């Protein structure tokens, strides 16, 4: 129920606040510094060369003017540096940090595991399932990609409020191309609206 969900998010927020990421240059930043003082939308990118991830990056980047108006940051977390130049240039308007090897941020999204769905992803693609439909949607938009990099460990999206508000929304990627802006835009919008204004 709702109480259980709130308790889970509170526990997850405690773990989130202990996370650290790195800049491209290797400088360490802690998670609270990324979401304060006004909150953040955090995108855990499965693979920067993936056309499905690029589609989601473009959609989330489209929210940036609305986020900027409220001081809410748009934060990308990637598991490797590979492909960051093209990703930032053509697909991502937010900030970009790294959890190299997907060691800490991704297991937290997966409740302690690094969530993968490789077999089901390939099966779904070959059998015309959800992954095949997602790829058709991206192809129809003309979004290109490549096969470089680690793409087995799934990502997702958090909306995190400042201070004690913590994680208020989680979209855990269930399959390749499970784009929050396609499958769960209403809840994402509602969560962004619920981010508390910073205490100045």
Tab-separated table of N, CA and C in Angstrom, residues 10 17 25 55 67 71 83 104 137 159:
chain	number	residue	atom	x	y	z
A	10	UNK	N	11.496	6.375	1.612
A	10	UNK	CA	12.273	7.018	2.683
A	10	UNK	C	13.590	6.280	2.904
A	17	UNK	N	21.196	9.483	-0.495
A	17	UNK	CA	21.995	10.586	0.049
A	17	UNK	C	23.448	10.202	0.305
A	25	UNK	N	36.037	14.693	-15.456
A	25	UNK	CA	37.432	14.909	-15.056
A	25	UNK	C	37.818	14.098	-13.824
A	55	UNK	N	16.328	8.494	-27.255
A	55	UNK	CA	14.957	8.994	-27.360
A	55	UNK	C	14.488	9.534	-26.011
A	67	UNK	N	11.737	22.883	-16.020
A	67	UNK	CA	12.541	22.615	-14.825
A	67	UNK	C	13.372	23.836	-14.455
A	71	UNK	N	14.183	26.073	-11.035
A	71	UNK	CA	15.488	25.782	-10.447
A	71	UNK	C	15.753	24.302	-10.247
A	83	UNK	N	31.057	7.398	-25.458
A	83	UNK	CA	29.940	7.995	-26.183
A	83	UNK	C	29.395	9.282	-25.600
A	104	UNK	N	26.951	1.730	-7.913
A	104	UNK	CA	26.182	2.195	-6.744
A	104	UNK	C	24.792	2.739	-7.098
A	137	UNK	N	9.257	2.574	-32.878
A	137	UNK	CA	8.896	3.955	-32.523
A	137	UNK	C	10.092	4.882	-32.689
A	159	UNK	N	12.592	11.373	-9.529
A	159	UNK	CA	12.385	12.784	-9.202
A	159	UNK	C	12.695	12.904	-7.715
